[in-house]
PDB file of C-alpha atoms in Angstrom:
ATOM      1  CA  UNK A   1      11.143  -1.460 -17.704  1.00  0.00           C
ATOM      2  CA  UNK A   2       7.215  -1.340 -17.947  1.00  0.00           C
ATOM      3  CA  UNK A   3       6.960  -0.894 -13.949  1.00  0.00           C
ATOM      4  CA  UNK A   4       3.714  -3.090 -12.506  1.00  0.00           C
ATOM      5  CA  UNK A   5       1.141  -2.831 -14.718  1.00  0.00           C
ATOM      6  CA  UNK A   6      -2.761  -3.600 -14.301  1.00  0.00           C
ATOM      7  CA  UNK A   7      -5.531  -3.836 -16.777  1.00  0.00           C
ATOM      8  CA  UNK A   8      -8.514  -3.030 -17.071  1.00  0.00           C
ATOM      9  CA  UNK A   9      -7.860   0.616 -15.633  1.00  0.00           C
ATOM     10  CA  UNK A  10     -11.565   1.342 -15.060  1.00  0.00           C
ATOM     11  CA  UNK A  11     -14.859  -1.314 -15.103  1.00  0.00           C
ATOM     12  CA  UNK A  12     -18.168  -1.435 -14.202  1.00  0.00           C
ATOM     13  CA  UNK A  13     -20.402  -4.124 -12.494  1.00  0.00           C
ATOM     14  CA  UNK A  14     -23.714  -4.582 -11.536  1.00  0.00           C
ATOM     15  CA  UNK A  15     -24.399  -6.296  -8.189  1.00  0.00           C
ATOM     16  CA  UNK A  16     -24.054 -10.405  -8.170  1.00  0.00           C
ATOM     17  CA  UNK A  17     -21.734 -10.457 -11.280  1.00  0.00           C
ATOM     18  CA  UNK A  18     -17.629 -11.740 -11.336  1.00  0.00           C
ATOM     19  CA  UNK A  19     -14.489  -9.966 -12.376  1.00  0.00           C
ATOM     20  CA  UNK A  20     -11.437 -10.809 -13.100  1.00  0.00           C
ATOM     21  CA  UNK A  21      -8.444  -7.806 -12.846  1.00  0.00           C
ATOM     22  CA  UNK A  22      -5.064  -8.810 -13.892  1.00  0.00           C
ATOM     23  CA  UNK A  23      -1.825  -7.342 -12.783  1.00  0.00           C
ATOM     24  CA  UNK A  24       2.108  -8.016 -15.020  1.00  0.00           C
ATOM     25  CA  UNK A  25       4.805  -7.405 -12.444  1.00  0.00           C
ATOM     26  CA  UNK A  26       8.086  -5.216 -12.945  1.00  0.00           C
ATOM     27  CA  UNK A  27      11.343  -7.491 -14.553  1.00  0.00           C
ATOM     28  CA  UNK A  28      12.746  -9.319 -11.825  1.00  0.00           C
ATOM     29  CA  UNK A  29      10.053  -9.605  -9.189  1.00  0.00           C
ATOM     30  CA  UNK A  30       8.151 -12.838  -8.430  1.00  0.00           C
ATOM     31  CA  UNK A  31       5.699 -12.142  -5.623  1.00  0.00           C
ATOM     32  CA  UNK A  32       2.434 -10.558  -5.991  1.00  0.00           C
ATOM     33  CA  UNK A  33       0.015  -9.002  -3.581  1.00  0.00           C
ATOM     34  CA  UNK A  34      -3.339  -7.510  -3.780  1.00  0.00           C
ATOM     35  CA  UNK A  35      -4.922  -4.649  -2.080  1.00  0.00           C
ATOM     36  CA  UNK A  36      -8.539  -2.828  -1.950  1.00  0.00           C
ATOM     37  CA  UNK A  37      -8.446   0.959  -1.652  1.00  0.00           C
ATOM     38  CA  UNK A  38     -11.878   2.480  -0.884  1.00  0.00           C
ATOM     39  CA  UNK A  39     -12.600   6.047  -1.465  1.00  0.00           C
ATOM     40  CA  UNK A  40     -10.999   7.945   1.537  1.00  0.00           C
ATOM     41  CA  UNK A  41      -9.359   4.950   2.875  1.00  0.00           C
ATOM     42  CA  UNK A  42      -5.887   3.496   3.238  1.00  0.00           C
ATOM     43  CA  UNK A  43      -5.013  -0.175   1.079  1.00  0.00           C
ATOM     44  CA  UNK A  44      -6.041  -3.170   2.420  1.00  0.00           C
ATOM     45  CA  UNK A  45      -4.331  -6.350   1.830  1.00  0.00           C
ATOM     46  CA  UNK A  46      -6.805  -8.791   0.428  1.00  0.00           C
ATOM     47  CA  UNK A  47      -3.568 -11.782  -0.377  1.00  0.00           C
ATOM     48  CA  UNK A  48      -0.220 -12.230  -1.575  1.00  0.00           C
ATOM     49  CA  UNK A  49       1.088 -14.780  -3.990  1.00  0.00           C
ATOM     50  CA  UNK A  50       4.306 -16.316  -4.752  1.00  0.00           C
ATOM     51  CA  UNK A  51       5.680 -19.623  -6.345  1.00  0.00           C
ATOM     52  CA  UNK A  52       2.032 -20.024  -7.855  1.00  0.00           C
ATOM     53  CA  UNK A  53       0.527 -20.453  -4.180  1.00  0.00           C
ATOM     54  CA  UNK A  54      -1.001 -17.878  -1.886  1.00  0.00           C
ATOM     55  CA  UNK A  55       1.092 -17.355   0.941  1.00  0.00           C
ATOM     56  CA  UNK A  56      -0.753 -14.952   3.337  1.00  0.00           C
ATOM     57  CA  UNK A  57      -4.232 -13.790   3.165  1.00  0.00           C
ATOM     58  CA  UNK A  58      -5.983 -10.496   4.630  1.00  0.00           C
ATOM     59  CA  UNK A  59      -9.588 -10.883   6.105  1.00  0.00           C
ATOM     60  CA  UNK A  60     -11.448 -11.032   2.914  1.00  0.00           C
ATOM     61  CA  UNK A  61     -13.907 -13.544   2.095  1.00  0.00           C
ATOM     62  CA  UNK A  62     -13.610 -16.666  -0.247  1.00  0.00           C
ATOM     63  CA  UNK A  63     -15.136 -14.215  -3.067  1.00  0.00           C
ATOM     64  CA  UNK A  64     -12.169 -12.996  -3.290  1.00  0.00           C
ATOM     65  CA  UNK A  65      -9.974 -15.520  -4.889  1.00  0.00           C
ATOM     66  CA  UNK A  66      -6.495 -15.194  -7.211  1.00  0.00           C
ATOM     67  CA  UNK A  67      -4.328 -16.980  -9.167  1.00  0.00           C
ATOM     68  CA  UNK A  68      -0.267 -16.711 -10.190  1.00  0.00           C
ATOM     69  CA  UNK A  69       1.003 -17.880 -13.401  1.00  0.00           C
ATOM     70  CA  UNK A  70       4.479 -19.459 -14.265  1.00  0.00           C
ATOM     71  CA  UNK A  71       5.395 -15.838 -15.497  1.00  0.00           C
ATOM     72  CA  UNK A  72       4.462 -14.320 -12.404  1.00  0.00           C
ATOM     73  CA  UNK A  73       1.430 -12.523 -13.227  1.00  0.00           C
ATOM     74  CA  UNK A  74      -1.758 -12.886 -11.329  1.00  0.00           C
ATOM     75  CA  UNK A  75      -4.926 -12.287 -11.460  1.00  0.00           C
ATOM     76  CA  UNK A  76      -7.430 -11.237  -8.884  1.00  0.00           C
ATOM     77  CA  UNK A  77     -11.323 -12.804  -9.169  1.00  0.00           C
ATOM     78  CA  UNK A  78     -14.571 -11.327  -7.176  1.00  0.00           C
ATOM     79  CA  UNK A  79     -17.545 -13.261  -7.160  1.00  0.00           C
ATOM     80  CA  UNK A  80     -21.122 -12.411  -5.954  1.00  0.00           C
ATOM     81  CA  UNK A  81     -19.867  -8.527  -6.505  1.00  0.00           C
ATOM     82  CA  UNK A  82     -21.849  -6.341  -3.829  1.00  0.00           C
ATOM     83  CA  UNK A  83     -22.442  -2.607  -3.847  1.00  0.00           C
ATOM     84  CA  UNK A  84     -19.255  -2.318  -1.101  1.00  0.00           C
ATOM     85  CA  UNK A  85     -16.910  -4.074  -3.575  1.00  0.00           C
ATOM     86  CA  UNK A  86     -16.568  -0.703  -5.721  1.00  0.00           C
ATOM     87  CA  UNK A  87     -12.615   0.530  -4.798  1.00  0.00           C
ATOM     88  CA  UNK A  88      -9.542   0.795  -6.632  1.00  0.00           C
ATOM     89  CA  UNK A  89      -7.797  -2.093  -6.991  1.00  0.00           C
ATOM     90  CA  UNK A  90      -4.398  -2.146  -6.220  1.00  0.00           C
ATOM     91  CA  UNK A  91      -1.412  -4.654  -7.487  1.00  0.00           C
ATOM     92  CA  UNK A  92       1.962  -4.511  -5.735  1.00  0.00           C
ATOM     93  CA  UNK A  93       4.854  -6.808  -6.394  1.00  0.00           C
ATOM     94  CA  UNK A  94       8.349  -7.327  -4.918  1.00  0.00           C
ATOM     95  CA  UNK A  95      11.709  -9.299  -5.718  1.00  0.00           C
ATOM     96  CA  UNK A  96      10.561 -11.882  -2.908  1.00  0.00           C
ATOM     97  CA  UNK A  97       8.152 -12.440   0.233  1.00  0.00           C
ATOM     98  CA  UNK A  98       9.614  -8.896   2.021  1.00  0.00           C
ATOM     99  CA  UNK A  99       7.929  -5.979   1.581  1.00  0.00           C
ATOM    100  CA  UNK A 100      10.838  -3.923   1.358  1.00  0.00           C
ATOM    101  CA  UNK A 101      10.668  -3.201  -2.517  1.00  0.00           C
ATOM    102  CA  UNK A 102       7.379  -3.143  -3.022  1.00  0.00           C
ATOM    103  CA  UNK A 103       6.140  -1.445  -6.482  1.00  0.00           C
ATOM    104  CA  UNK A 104       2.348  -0.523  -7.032  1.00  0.00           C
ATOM    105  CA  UNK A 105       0.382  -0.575  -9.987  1.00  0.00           C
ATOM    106  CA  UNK A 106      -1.750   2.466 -10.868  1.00  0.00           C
ATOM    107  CA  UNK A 107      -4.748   0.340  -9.766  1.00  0.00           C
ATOM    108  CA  UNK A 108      -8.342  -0.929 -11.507  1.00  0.00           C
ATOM    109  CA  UNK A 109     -10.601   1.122 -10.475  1.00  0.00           C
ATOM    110  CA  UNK A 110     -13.956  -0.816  -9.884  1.00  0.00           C
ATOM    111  CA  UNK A 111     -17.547   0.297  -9.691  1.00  0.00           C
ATOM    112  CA  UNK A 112     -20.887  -1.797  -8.874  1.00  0.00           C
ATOM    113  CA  UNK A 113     -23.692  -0.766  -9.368  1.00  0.00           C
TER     114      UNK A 113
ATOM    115  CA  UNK B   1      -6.119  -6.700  14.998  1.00  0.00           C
ATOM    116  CA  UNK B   2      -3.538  -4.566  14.167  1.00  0.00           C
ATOM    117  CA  UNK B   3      -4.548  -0.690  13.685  1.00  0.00           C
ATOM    118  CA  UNK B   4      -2.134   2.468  12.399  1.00  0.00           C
ATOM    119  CA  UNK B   5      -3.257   5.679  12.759  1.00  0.00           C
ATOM    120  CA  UNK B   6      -3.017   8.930  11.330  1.00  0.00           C
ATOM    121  CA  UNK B   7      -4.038  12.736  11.333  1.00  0.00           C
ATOM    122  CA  UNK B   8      -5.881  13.458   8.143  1.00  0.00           C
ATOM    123  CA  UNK B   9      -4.971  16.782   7.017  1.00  0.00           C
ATOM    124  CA  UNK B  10      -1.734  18.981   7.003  1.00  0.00           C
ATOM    125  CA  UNK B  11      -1.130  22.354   5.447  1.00  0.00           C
ATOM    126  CA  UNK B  12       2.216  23.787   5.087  1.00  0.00           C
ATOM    127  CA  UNK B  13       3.703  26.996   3.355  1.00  0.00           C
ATOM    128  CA  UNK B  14       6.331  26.141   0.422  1.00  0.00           C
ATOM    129  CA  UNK B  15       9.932  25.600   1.717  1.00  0.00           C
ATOM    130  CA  UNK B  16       9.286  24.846   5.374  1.00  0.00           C
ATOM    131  CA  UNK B  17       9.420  21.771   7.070  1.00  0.00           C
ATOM    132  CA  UNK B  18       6.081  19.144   7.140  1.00  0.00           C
ATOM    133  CA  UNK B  19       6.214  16.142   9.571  1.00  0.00           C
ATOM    134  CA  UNK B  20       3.432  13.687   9.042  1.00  0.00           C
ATOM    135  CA  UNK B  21       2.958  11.427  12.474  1.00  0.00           C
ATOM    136  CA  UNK B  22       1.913   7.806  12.494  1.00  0.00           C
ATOM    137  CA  UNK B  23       0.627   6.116  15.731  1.00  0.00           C
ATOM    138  CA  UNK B  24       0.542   1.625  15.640  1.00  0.00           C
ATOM    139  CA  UNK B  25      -0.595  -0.727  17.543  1.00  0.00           C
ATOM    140  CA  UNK B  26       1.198  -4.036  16.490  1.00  0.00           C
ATOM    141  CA  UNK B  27       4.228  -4.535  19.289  1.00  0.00           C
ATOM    142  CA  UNK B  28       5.594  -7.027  16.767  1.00  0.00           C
ATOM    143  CA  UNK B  29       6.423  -4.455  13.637  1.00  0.00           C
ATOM    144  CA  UNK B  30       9.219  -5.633  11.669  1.00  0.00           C
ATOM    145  CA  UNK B  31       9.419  -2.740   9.121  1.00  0.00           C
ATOM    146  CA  UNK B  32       7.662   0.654   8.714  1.00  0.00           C
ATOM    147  CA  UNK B  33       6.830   2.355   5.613  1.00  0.00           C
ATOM    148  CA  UNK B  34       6.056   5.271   4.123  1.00  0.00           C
ATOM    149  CA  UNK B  35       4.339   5.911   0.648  1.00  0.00           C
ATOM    150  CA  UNK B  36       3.360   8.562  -1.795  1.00  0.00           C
ATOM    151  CA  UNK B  37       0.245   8.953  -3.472  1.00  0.00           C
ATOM    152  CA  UNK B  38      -0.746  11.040  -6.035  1.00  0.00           C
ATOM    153  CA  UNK B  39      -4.428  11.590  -7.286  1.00  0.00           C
ATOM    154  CA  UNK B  40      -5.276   8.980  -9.909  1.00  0.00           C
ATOM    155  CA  UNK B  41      -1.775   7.069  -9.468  1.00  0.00           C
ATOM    156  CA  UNK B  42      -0.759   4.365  -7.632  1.00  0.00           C
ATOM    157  CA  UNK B  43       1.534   3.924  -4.074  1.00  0.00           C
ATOM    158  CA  UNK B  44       5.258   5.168  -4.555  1.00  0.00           C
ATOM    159  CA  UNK B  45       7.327   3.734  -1.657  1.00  0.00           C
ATOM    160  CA  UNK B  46       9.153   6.859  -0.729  1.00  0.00           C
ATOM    161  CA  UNK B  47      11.245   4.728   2.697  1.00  0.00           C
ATOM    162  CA  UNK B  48      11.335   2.168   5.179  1.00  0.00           C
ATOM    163  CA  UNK B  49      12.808   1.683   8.283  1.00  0.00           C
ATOM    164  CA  UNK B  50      13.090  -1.479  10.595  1.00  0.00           C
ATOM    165  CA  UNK B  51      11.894  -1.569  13.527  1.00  0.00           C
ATOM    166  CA  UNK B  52      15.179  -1.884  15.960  1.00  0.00           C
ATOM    167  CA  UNK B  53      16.210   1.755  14.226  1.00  0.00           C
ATOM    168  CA  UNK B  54      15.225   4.786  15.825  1.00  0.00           C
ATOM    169  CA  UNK B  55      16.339   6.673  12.758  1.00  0.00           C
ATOM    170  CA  UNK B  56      16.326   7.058   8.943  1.00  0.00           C
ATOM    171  CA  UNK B  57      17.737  10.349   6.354  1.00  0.00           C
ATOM    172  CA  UNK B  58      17.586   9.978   3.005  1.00  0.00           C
ATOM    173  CA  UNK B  59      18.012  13.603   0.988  1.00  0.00           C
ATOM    174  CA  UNK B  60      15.273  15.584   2.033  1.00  0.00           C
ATOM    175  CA  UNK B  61      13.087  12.857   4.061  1.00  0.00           C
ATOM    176  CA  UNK B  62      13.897  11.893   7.710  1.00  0.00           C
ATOM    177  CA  UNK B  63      12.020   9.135   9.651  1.00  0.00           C
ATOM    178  CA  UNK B  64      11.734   9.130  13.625  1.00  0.00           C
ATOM    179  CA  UNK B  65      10.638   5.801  14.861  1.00  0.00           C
ATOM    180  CA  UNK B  66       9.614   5.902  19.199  1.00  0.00           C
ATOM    181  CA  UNK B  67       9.149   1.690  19.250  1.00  0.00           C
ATOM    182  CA  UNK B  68       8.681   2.319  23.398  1.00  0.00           C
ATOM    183  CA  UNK B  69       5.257   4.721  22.023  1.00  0.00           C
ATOM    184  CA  UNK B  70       4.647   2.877  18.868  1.00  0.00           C
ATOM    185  CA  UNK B  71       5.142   6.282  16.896  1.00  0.00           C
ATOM    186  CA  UNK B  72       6.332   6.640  13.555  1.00  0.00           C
ATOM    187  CA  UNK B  73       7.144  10.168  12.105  1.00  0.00           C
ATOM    188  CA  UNK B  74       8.075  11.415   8.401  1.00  0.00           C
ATOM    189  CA  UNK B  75       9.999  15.098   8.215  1.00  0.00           C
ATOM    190  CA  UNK B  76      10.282  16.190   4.734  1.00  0.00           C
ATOM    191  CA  UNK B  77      12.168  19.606   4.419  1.00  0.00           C
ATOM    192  CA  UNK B  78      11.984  22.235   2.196  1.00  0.00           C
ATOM    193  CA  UNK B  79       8.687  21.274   1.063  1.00  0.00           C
ATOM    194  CA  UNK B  80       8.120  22.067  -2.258  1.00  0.00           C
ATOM    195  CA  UNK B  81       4.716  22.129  -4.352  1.00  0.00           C
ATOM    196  CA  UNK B  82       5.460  18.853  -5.708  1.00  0.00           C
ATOM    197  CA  UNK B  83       5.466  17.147  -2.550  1.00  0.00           C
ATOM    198  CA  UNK B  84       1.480  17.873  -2.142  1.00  0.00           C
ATOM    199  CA  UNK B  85      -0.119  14.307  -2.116  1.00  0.00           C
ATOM    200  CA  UNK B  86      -1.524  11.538   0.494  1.00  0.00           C
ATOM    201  CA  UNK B  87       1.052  10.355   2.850  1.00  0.00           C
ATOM    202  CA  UNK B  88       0.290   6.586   3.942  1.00  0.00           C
ATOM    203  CA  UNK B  89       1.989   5.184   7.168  1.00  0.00           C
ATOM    204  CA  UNK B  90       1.997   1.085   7.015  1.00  0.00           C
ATOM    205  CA  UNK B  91       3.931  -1.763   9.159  1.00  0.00           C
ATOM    206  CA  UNK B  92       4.617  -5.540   8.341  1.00  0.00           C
ATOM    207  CA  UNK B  93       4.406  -8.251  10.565  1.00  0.00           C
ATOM    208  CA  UNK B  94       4.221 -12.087  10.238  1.00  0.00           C
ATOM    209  CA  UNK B  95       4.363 -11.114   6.333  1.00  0.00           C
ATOM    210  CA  UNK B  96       0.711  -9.059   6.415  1.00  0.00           C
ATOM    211  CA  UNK B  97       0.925  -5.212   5.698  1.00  0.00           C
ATOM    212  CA  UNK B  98      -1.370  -2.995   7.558  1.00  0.00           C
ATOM    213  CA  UNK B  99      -1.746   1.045   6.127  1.00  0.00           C
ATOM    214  CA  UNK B 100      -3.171   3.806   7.826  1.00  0.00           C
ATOM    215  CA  UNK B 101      -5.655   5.591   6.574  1.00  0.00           C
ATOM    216  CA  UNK B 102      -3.628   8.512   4.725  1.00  0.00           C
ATOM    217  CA  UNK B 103      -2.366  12.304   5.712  1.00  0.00           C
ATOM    218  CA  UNK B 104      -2.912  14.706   3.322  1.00  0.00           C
ATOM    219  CA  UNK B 105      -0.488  17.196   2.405  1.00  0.00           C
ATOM    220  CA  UNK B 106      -1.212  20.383   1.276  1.00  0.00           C
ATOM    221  CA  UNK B 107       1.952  22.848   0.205  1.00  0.00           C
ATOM    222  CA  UNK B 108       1.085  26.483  -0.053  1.00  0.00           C
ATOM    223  CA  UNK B 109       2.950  28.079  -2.567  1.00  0.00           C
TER     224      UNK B 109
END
């Protein structure tokens, strides 16, 4: 079992410019959140998908927008990057809505410059 | 909004006891975590405990929950040098996830 896994694991942006991360969950889970780790700082959940649909969103703006696919992996898009964008990226997923099992990726680690 | 708080920094000698403290603010908690992480890695859920428990052991970790003072503790025993990492604190409610801000743990061997 290949665990979560996230790509790219480092990228660079200039200011104004979009990315797209992507995140492939561990066999067997459905649901996908999304968190933003700056430097120092504890995750914060940006949203969390399941069945294709977001379910439950953190207090990000619209720039921050995703997207699940029938196989359950999802991608995360930024538009309009600014300089307070740059954080690691994280991707968790779990077997369902709980939180209970939740698996992390080892992150994207995004800097804009 | 919901806020979870805790203490920085913690050093500890190898093979004593560390206990990393957690402070919340959201009365409606359903589940508390507590994760691992190590530098350039990703969040390694190391327990949970729901929120009408006062109590958790599993092997060398023990969580204390006070729900009355919103106080979450993690006592990991016989530290050992492996154990040095960030310690994050988090609680669910109405399916959103709030973390604290990290504890680092330092073992001294």
């Amino acid at each position: 079992d290949a665990g979560v896994t996230q790509s790219p694991t480092h990228l660079i942006k200039t200011r104004g410019q979009q990315v797209t991360l992507r995140c492939s969950p561990k066999s067997g889970h459905d649901t996908v959140s999304w968190y933003q780790q700056a430097l120092g700082q504890g995750p914060q959940f940006i949203f969390q998908y399941y069945e294709e649909e977001e379910r439950q969103r953190g207090n990000f703006p619209d720039r921050f927008s995703g997207h699940q696919f029938p196989n359950y992996s999802s991608e995360l898009n930024v538009n309009a990057l600014l300089l307070g964008d740059s954080a690691l990226y994280l991707c968790a997923t779990t077997p369902g809505l709980l939180f209970n099992e939740q698996f992390f990726g080892p992150g994207t680690r995004l800097t804009v410059l | 909004g919901e806020d979870v708080e805790q203490s920085l920094f913690l050093s500890v000698r190898e093979g004593d006891s560390s206990v990393i403290n957690c402070t919340y603010t959201d009365s409606s908690s359903t589940y508390l975590y507590w994760y691992k992480q190590e530098p350039g890695a990703g969040l390694q859920l190391l327990t949970y405990i729901f929120s009408n428990m006062d109590m958790k052991q599993d092997q060398r970790l023990t969580v204390l929950l006070n729900k009355k003072d919103k106080h979450l503790s993690l006592r990991i025993a016989d530290t050992q040098t492996g154990d040095s990492a960030i310690y994050f604190c988090a609680e669910t409610s109405y399916q959103k996830v709030t973390f604290g801000t990290g504890t680092k743990l330092q073992v001294i061997p």
